[in-house]
GROMACS .gro file of C-alpha atoms in nm:
model
  260
    1UNK     CA    1  27.440  17.416   3.033
    2UNK     CA    2  27.724  17.313   3.258
    3UNK     CA    3  27.724  17.521   3.573
    4UNK     CA    4  27.464  17.726   3.758
    5UNK     CA    5  27.444  17.911   4.090
    6UNK     CA    6  27.129  18.074   4.222
    7UNK     CA    7  26.978  18.230   4.531
    8UNK     CA    8  26.620  18.121   4.594
    9UNK     CA    9  26.415  18.353   4.819
   10UNK     CA   10  26.732  18.478   4.986
   11UNK     CA   11  26.730  18.841   4.872
   12UNK     CA   12  26.467  19.102   4.956
   13UNK     CA   13  26.237  19.172   4.660
   14UNK     CA   14  26.425  18.924   4.440
   15UNK     CA   15  26.289  18.569   4.470
   16UNK     CA   16  26.539  18.436   4.216
   17UNK     CA   17  26.888  18.554   4.126
   18UNK     CA   18  27.077  18.318   3.895
   19UNK     CA   19  27.409  18.310   3.711
   20UNK     CA   20  27.519  18.035   3.474
   21UNK     CA   21  27.744  17.925   3.190
   22UNK     CA   22  27.633  17.716   2.897
   23UNK     CA   23  27.910  17.488   2.769
   24UNK     CA   24  27.874  17.315   2.434
   25UNK     CA   25  28.058  17.214   2.117
   26UNK     CA   26  28.131  17.526   1.914
   27UNK     CA   27  27.991  17.379   1.593
   28UNK     CA   28  27.647  17.303   1.737
   29UNK     CA   29  27.406  17.566   1.601
   30UNK     CA   30  27.202  17.773   1.844
   31UNK     CA   31  27.000  18.094   1.861
   32UNK     CA   32  27.057  18.371   2.113
   33UNK     CA   33  26.811  18.477   2.381
   34UNK     CA   34  26.475  18.571   2.228
   35UNK     CA   35  26.100  18.528   2.257
   36UNK     CA   36  26.007  18.209   2.074
   37UNK     CA   37  25.755  18.230   1.791
   38UNK     CA   38  25.403  18.114   1.882
   39UNK     CA   39  25.513  18.031   2.235
   40UNK     CA   40  25.526  18.181   2.583
   41UNK     CA   41  25.895  18.088   2.613
   42UNK     CA   42  26.179  18.338   2.644
   43UNK     CA   43  26.512  18.158   2.599
   44UNK     CA   44  26.800  18.079   2.372
   45UNK     CA   45  26.746  17.777   2.150
   46UNK     CA   46  26.938  17.472   2.037
   47UNK     CA   47  26.886  17.468   1.660
   48UNK     CA   48  27.004  17.109   1.626
   49UNK     CA   49  26.744  16.944   1.851
   50UNK     CA   50  26.506  17.233   1.912
   51UNK     CA   51  26.520  17.258   2.290
   52UNK     CA   52  26.680  17.503   2.533
   53UNK     CA   53  26.924  17.502   2.825
   54UNK     CA   54  26.729  17.753   3.035
   55UNK     CA   55  26.421  17.966   2.993
   56UNK     CA   56  26.143  18.169   3.154
   57UNK     CA   57  25.784  18.278   3.088
   58UNK     CA   58  25.579  18.589   3.167
   59UNK     CA   59  25.380  18.384   3.418
   60UNK     CA   60  25.693  18.345   3.632
   61UNK     CA   61  25.790  17.991   3.535
   62UNK     CA   62  26.160  17.915   3.495
   63UNK     CA   63  26.379  17.614   3.426
   64UNK     CA   64  26.743  17.524   3.376
   65UNK     CA   65  26.919  17.195   3.294
   66UNK     CA   66  27.279  17.074   3.316
   67UNK     CA   67  27.418  16.753   3.174
   68UNK     CA   68  27.521  16.476   3.413
   69UNK     CA   69  27.865  16.364   3.295
   70UNK     CA   70  27.932  15.990   3.274
   71UNK     CA   71  28.201  15.892   3.026
   72UNK     CA   72  28.120  15.524   3.085
   73UNK     CA   73  27.764  15.557   2.955
   74UNK     CA   74  27.774  15.453   2.589
   75UNK     CA   75  27.398  15.434   2.541
   76UNK     CA   76  27.218  15.638   2.275
   77UNK     CA   77  26.916  15.846   2.379
   78UNK     CA   78  26.658  15.959   2.127
   79UNK     CA   79  26.503  16.233   2.342
   80UNK     CA   80  26.687  16.564   2.383
   81UNK     CA   81  26.733  16.699   2.734
   82UNK     CA   82  26.665  17.047   2.599
   83UNK     CA   83  26.300  16.954   2.551
   84UNK     CA   84  26.267  16.925   2.929
   85UNK     CA   85  26.288  17.303   2.950
   86UNK     CA   86  26.030  17.354   2.677
   87UNK     CA   87  25.793  17.096   2.824
   88UNK     CA   88  25.792  17.253   3.168
   89UNK     CA   89  25.760  17.611   3.049
   90UNK     CA   90  25.465  17.522   2.825
   91UNK     CA   91  25.287  17.321   3.094
   92UNK     CA   92  25.066  17.445   3.375
   93UNK     CA   93  25.166  17.177   3.625
   94UNK     CA   94  25.311  17.276   3.961
   95UNK     CA   95  25.691  17.225   3.958
   96UNK     CA   96  25.682  16.923   4.189
   97UNK     CA   97  25.402  16.757   3.991
   98UNK     CA   98  25.592  16.809   3.665
   99UNK     CA   99  25.906  16.654   3.814
  100UNK     CA  100  25.712  16.360   3.954
  101UNK     CA  101  25.556  16.289   3.617
  102UNK     CA  102  25.892  16.324   3.443
  103UNK     CA  103  26.034  16.065   3.682
  104UNK     CA  104  25.823  15.803   3.501
  105UNK     CA  105  26.004  15.872   3.170
  106UNK     CA  106  26.345  15.981   3.299
  107UNK     CA  107  26.519  15.673   3.157
  108UNK     CA  108  26.452  15.808   2.806
  109UNK     CA  109  26.709  16.084   2.858
  110UNK     CA  110  27.084  16.099   2.894
  111UNK     CA  111  27.193  16.209   3.242
  112UNK     CA  112  27.067  16.546   3.362
  113UNK     CA  113  27.022  16.778   3.656
  114UNK     CA  114  26.700  16.977   3.628
  115UNK     CA  115  26.567  17.278   3.818
  116UNK     CA  116  26.209  17.388   3.754
  117UNK     CA  117  26.019  17.658   3.937
  118UNK     CA  118  25.761  17.932   3.948
  119UNK     CA  119  25.723  18.232   4.178
  120UNK     CA  120  25.659  18.022   4.489
  121UNK     CA  121  25.819  17.680   4.441
  122UNK     CA  122  26.153  17.549   4.314
  123UNK     CA  123  26.225  17.180   4.251
  124UNK     CA  124  26.541  16.983   4.175
  125UNK     CA  125  26.577  16.633   4.032
  126UNK     CA  126  26.833  16.421   3.850
  127UNK     CA  127  26.771  16.104   3.655
  128UNK     CA  128  27.104  15.973   3.782
  129UNK     CA  129  27.026  15.950   4.149
  130UNK     CA  130  26.819  16.238   4.292
  131UNK     CA  131  26.441  16.208   4.324
  132UNK     CA  132  26.232  16.525   4.285
  133UNK     CA  133  26.267  16.750   4.588
  134UNK     CA  134  26.118  17.088   4.677
  135UNK     CA  135  26.398  17.330   4.759
  136UNK     CA  136  26.410  17.531   5.078
  137UNK     CA  137  26.510  17.895   5.060
  138UNK     CA  138  26.885  17.910   5.006
  139UNK     CA  139  27.178  17.906   4.762
  140UNK     CA  140  27.223  17.618   4.516
  141UNK     CA  141  27.514  17.536   4.287
  142UNK     CA  142  27.530  17.248   4.038
  143UNK     CA  143  27.761  17.151   3.755
  144UNK     CA  144  27.775  16.809   3.588
  145UNK     CA  145  27.750  16.588   3.895
  146UNK     CA  146  27.467  16.543   4.144
  147UNK     CA  147  27.387  16.843   4.361
  148UNK     CA  148  27.470  16.634   4.668
  149UNK     CA  149  27.822  16.558   4.538
  150UNK     CA  150  27.943  16.919   4.562
  151UNK     CA  151  28.252  16.904   4.339
  152UNK     CA  152  28.546  17.137   4.400
  153UNK     CA  153  28.432  17.324   4.089
  154UNK     CA  154  28.094  17.397   4.245
  155UNK     CA  155  28.249  17.479   4.583
  156UNK     CA  156  28.465  17.742   4.415
  157UNK     CA  157  28.168  17.902   4.238
  158UNK     CA  158  27.957  17.885   4.555
  159UNK     CA  159  28.228  18.071   4.748
  160UNK     CA  160  28.252  18.351   4.493
  161UNK     CA  161  27.874  18.374   4.448
  162UNK     CA  162  27.797  18.390   4.821
  163UNK     CA  163  28.097  18.586   4.946
  164UNK     CA  164  28.153  18.829   4.660
  165UNK     CA  165  27.837  18.869   4.457
  166UNK     CA  166  27.535  18.834   4.686
  167UNK     CA  167  27.667  19.093   4.936
  168UNK     CA  168  27.701  19.339   4.645
  169UNK     CA  169  27.331  19.299   4.564
  170UNK     CA  170  27.244  19.412   4.914
  171UNK     CA  171  27.446  19.733   4.894
  172UNK     CA  172  27.223  20.038   4.854
  173UNK     CA  173  27.458  20.234   4.629
  174UNK     CA  174  27.580  19.955   4.400
  175UNK     CA  175  27.554  20.038   4.031
  176UNK     CA  176  27.427  19.811   3.756
  177UNK     CA  177  27.763  19.829   3.579
  178UNK     CA  178  27.942  19.714   3.895
  179UNK     CA  179  27.701  19.421   3.930
  180UNK     CA  180  27.754  19.314   3.571
  181UNK     CA  181  28.131  19.345   3.601
  182UNK     CA  182  28.122  19.116   3.905
  183UNK     CA  183  27.897  18.859   3.733
  184UNK     CA  184  28.113  18.831   3.423
  185UNK     CA  185  28.431  18.820   3.631
  186UNK     CA  186  28.295  18.525   3.829
  187UNK     CA  187  28.159  18.340   3.525
  188UNK     CA  188  28.479  18.394   3.324
  189UNK     CA  189  28.698  18.242   3.596
  190UNK     CA  190  28.943  18.000   3.430
  191UNK     CA  191  29.092  17.864   3.755
  192UNK     CA  192  29.152  17.490   3.722
  193UNK     CA  193  29.115  17.235   4.002
  194UNK     CA  194  29.428  17.037   4.100
  195UNK     CA  195  29.425  16.673   3.980
  196UNK     CA  196  29.396  16.525   4.331
  197UNK     CA  197  29.060  16.699   4.381
  198UNK     CA  198  28.903  16.618   4.045
  199UNK     CA  199  28.596  16.392   4.023
  200UNK     CA  200  28.608  16.061   3.840
  201UNK     CA  201  28.341  16.073   3.572
  202UNK     CA  202  28.487  15.816   3.336
  203UNK     CA  203  28.696  16.049   3.122
  204UNK     CA  204  29.072  16.116   3.120
  205UNK     CA  205  29.238  16.320   3.394
  206UNK     CA  206  29.345  16.572   3.130
  207UNK     CA  207  28.986  16.620   3.019
  208UNK     CA  208  28.862  16.638   3.379
  209UNK     CA  209  29.112  16.919   3.439
  210UNK     CA  210  29.007  17.104   3.124
  211UNK     CA  211  28.643  17.092   3.236
  212UNK     CA  212  28.718  17.184   3.598
  213UNK     CA  213  28.705  17.563   3.558
  214UNK     CA  214  28.392  17.777   3.569
  215UNK     CA  215  28.480  17.910   3.224
  216UNK     CA  216  28.595  17.650   2.970
  217UNK     CA  217  28.800  17.698   2.656
  218UNK     CA  218  28.935  17.439   2.412
  219UNK     CA  219  28.972  17.415   2.033
  220UNK     CA  220  28.630  17.253   1.982
  221UNK     CA  221  28.429  17.285   2.307
  222UNK     CA  222  28.377  17.548   2.571
  223UNK     CA  223  28.159  17.815   2.730
  224UNK     CA  224  27.924  17.946   2.462
  225UNK     CA  225  27.731  18.202   2.668
  226UNK     CA  226  27.702  18.338   3.021
  227UNK     CA  227  27.375  18.441   3.189
  228UNK     CA  228  27.260  18.674   3.464
  229UNK     CA  229  26.891  18.631   3.545
  230UNK     CA  230  26.684  18.813   3.806
  231UNK     CA  231  26.319  18.783   3.901
  232UNK     CA  232  26.150  19.058   4.104
  233UNK     CA  233  25.784  19.085   4.194
  234UNK     CA  234  25.726  19.275   3.870
  235UNK     CA  235  25.959  19.149   3.598
  236UNK     CA  236  26.239  18.930   3.470
  237UNK     CA  237  26.571  19.088   3.382
  238UNK     CA  238  26.798  18.861   3.178
  239UNK     CA  239  27.144  18.939   3.042
  240UNK     CA  240  27.304  18.688   2.806
  241UNK     CA  241  27.669  18.741   2.710
  242UNK     CA  242  27.805  18.564   2.404
  243UNK     CA  243  28.141  18.399   2.468
  244UNK     CA  244  28.223  18.263   2.123
  245UNK     CA  245  28.303  18.365   1.766
  246UNK     CA  246  28.230  18.697   1.601
  247UNK     CA  247  27.965  18.783   1.860
  248UNK     CA  248  28.199  18.732   2.156
  249UNK     CA  249  28.135  18.995   2.420
  250UNK     CA  250  27.791  19.090   2.286
  251UNK     CA  251  27.531  19.127   2.561
  252UNK     CA  252  27.160  19.080   2.494
  253UNK     CA  253  26.925  19.221   2.757
  254UNK     CA  254  26.561  19.127   2.792
  255UNK     CA  255  26.325  19.272   3.051
  256UNK     CA  256  25.992  19.093   3.064
  257UNK     CA  257  25.701  19.212   3.277
  258UNK     CA  258  25.541  18.938   3.482
  259UNK     CA  259  25.171  18.874   3.451
  260UNK     CA  260  24.970  18.997   3.747
   0.00000   0.00000   0.00000
């Protein structure tokens, strides 16, 4: 998962509203959004390492991870970041307690940004420079740098999310089709950032520019799926749009009632 924007306790009757793109190598096998066998998890799944990039449960738990990009880090890590999602969703720890415990083993993972939450609490941490912190109500946007760095890429998504999309959600007569059109238009934005404003993450300027758009396309790597997730007091509504291969454009919708 490479970019995410969400509103946390900003909208009436919608504690969480989240949009995101998952970027990955095209050859890496994965499963689409589904309810996992013998598990409470609802998520897509990485079939290479077994984890997930985001997921939810009927109890109202949710989690999403993005990679922290550092081209200078040549270390090998045996533990998949995707298992962070699974571990949190299958636990019963409060989000902040889970993050604090994870902090003791965070060196076992390649760089990540992690958001974990339930109905009342949302927490952010990164094992590359951000200790676990409980989030205040507000809008948050993260890509592959620290949340505090606020790249031009995340500024651009934040602007579109807050100025275009969130006001639509508050319109009384807005249709579901209009909402979805807006989400996919924002997440499929291929606008590149000019070289002078690119971050330095230890890769070439050409690669930085390729990765600087919300929606990424290249011969071997790019945006694999886009997500629109909403939590109300009663249910989850999750739309996952495939962005690759024969299934490109296919939308899977899951509505999951929350446990009382």
